mmCIF file of C-alpha atoms in Angstrom:
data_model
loop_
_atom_site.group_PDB
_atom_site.id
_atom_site.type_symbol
_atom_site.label_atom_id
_atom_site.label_comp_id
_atom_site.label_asym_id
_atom_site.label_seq_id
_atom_site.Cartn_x
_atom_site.Cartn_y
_atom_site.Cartn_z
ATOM 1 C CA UNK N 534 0.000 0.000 0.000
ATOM 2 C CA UNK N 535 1.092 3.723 -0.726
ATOM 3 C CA UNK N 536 0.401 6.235 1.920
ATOM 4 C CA UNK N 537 0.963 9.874 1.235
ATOM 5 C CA UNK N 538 3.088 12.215 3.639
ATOM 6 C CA UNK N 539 1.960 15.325 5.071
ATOM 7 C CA UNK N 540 3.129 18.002 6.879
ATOM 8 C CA UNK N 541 1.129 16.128 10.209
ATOM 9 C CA UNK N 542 -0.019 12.711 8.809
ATOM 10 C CA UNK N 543 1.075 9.731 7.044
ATOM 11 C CA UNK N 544 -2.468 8.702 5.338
ATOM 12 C CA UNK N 545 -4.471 6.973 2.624
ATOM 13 C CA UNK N 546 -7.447 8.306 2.102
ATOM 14 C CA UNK N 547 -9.886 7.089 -0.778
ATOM 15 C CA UNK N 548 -13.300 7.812 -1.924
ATOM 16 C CA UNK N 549 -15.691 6.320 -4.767
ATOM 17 C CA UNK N 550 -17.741 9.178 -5.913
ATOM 18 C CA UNK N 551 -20.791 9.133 -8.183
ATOM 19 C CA UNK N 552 -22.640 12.215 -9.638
ATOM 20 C CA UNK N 553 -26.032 11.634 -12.115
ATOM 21 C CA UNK N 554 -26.959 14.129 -14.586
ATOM 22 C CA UNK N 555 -30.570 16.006 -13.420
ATOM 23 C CA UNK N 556 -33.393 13.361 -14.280
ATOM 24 C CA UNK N 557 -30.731 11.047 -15.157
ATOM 25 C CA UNK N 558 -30.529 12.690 -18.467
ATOM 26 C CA UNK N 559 -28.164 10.439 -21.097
ATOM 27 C CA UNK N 560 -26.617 13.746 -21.912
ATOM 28 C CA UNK N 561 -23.087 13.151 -22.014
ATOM 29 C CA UNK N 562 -21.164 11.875 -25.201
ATOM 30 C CA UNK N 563 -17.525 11.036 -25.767
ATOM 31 C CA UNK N 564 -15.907 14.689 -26.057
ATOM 32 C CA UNK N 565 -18.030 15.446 -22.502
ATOM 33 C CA UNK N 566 -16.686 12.322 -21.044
ATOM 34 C CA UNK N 567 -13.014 13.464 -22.110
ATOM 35 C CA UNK N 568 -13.719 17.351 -20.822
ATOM 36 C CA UNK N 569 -14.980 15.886 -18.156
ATOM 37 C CA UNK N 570 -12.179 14.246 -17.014
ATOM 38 C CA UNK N 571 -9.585 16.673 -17.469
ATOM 39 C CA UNK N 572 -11.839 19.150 -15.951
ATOM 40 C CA UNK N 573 -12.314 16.749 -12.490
ATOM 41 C CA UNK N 574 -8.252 16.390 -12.581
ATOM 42 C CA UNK N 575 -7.363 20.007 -12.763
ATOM 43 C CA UNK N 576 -10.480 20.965 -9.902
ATOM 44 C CA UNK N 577 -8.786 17.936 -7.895
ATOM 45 C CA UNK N 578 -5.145 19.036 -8.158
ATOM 46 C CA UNK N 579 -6.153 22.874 -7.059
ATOM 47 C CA UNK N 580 -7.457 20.708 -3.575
ATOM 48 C CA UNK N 581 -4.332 18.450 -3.377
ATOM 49 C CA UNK N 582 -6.050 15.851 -4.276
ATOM 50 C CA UNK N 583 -5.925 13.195 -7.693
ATOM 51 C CA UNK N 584 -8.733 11.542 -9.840
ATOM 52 C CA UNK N 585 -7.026 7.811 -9.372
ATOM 53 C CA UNK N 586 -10.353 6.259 -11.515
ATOM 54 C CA UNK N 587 -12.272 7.621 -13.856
ATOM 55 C CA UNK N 588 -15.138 6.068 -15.652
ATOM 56 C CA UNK N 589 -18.241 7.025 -16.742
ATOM 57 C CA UNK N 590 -21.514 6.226 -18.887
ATOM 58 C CA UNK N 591 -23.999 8.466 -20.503
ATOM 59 C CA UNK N 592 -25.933 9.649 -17.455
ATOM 60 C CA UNK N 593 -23.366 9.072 -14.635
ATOM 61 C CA UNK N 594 -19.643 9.582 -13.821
ATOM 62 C CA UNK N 595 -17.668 7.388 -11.676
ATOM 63 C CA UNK N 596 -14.180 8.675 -10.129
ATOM 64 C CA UNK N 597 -11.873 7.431 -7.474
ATOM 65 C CA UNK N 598 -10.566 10.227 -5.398
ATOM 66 C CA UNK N 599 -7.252 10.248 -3.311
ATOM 67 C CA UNK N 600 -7.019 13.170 -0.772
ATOM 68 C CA UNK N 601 -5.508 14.772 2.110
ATOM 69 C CA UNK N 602 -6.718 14.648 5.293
ATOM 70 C CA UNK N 603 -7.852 18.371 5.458
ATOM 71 C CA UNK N 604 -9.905 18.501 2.747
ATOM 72 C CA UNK N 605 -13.815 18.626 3.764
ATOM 73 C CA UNK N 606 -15.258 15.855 1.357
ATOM 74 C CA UNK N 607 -18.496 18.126 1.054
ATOM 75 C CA UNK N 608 -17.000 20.652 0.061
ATOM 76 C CA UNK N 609 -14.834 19.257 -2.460
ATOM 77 C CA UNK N 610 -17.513 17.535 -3.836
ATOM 78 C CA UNK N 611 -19.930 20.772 -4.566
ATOM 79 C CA UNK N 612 -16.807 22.073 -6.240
ATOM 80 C CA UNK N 613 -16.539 19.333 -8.647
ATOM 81 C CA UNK N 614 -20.190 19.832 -9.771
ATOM 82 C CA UNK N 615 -20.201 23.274 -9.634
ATOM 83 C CA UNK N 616 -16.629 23.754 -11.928
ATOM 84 C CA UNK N 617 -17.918 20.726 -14.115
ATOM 85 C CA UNK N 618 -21.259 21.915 -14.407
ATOM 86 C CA UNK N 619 -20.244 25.463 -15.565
ATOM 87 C CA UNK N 620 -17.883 24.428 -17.673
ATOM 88 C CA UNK N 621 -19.315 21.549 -19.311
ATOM 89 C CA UNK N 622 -22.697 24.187 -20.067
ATOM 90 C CA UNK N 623 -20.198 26.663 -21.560
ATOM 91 C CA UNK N 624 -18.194 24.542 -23.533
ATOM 92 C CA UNK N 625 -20.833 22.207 -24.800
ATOM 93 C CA UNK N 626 -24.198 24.590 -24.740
ATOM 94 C CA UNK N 627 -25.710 23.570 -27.763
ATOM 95 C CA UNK N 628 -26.004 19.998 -27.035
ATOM 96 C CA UNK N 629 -26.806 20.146 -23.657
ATOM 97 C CA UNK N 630 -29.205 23.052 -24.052
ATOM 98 C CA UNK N 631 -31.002 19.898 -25.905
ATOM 99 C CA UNK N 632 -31.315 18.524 -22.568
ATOM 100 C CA UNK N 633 -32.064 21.504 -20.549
ATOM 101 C CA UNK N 634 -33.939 24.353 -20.319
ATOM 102 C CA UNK N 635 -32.654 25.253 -17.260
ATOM 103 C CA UNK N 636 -28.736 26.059 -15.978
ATOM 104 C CA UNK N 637 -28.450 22.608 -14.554
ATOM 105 C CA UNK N 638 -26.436 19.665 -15.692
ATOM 106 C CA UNK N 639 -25.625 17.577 -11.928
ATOM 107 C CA UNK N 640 -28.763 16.066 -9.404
ATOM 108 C CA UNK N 641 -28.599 17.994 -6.252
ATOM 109 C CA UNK N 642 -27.431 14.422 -4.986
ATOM 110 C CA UNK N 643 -24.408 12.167 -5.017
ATOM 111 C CA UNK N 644 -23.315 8.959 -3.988
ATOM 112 C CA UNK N 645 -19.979 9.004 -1.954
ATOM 113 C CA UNK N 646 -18.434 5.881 -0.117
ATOM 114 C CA UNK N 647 -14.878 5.463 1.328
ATOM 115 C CA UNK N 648 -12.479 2.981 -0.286
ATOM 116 C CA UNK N 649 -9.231 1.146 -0.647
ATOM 117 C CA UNK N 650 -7.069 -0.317 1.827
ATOM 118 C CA UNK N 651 -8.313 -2.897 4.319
ATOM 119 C CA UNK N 652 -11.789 -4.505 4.703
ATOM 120 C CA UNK N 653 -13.740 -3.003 7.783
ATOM 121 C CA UNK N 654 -13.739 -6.735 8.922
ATOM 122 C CA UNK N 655 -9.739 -6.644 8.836
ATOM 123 C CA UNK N 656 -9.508 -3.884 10.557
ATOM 124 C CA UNK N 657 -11.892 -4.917 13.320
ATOM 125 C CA UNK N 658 -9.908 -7.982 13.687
ATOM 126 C CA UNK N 659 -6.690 -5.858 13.989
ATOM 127 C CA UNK N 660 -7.903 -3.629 17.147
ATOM 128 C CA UNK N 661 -9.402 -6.735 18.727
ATOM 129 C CA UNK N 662 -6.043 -8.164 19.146
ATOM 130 C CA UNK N 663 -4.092 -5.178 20.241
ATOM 131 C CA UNK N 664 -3.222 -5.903 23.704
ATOM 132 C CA UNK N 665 -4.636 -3.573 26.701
ATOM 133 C CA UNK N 666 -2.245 -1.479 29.046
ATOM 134 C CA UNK N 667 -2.339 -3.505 32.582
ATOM 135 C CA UNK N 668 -3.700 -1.154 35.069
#
């Protein structure tokens, strides 16, 4: 496993995140899936962080996110959509003004989860057998 060093912290941090286009439109083609990727990588390096998986299908993105410990997940999250969103509507209005008659492009939603590294069973298994300080 490779942890990343901080100024305070040794850590590996991971998380699976999922955004849906609004009404689970299937709005995005091949040159938005492209954009879209470059444009998640360059918002995630300007929070320290890196797009380590990046997949997506024509309603959905999928992206595996390494980051540093201070980043608020929330908040780097609404950034994503909001720089995405923006740019994506710019770039490609035509096509998704097909879609939209409104300045949306993300749900209001997402799906995150934590990943990588060990299984939470592993780890329970690992502070069960840590021996206790005799008192």
């Amino acid at each position: 496993m490779i942890y990343n060093i901080g100024h305070r912290a040794v850590y590996s941090l991971n998380i699976h995140l999922v955004l849906v286009t609004k009404y689970q439109r299937k709005v995005i083609n091949q040159a938005m899936l492209k954009r879209l990727q470059e444009i998640f990588e360059g918002t995630c390096a300007k929070w320290r962080s890196k797009v380590t998986e990046y997949n997506a299908e024509s309603d959905h993105v999928h992206l595996v996110i390494s980051y540093p410990p201070d980043v608020e997940i929330s908040k780097l999250v609404n950034n994503l959509k909001t720089v995405s969103s923006r740019l994506i509507r710019k770039e490609f209005n035509e096509h998704v003004n097909r879609f939209y008659s409104k300045p949306v492009f993300w749900t209001g939603a997402y799906f995150v989860a934590s990943c990588g590294g060990v299984t939470l069973e592993q780890l329970k298994s690992y502070v069960e057998k840590q021996s206790s300080p005799d008192c």
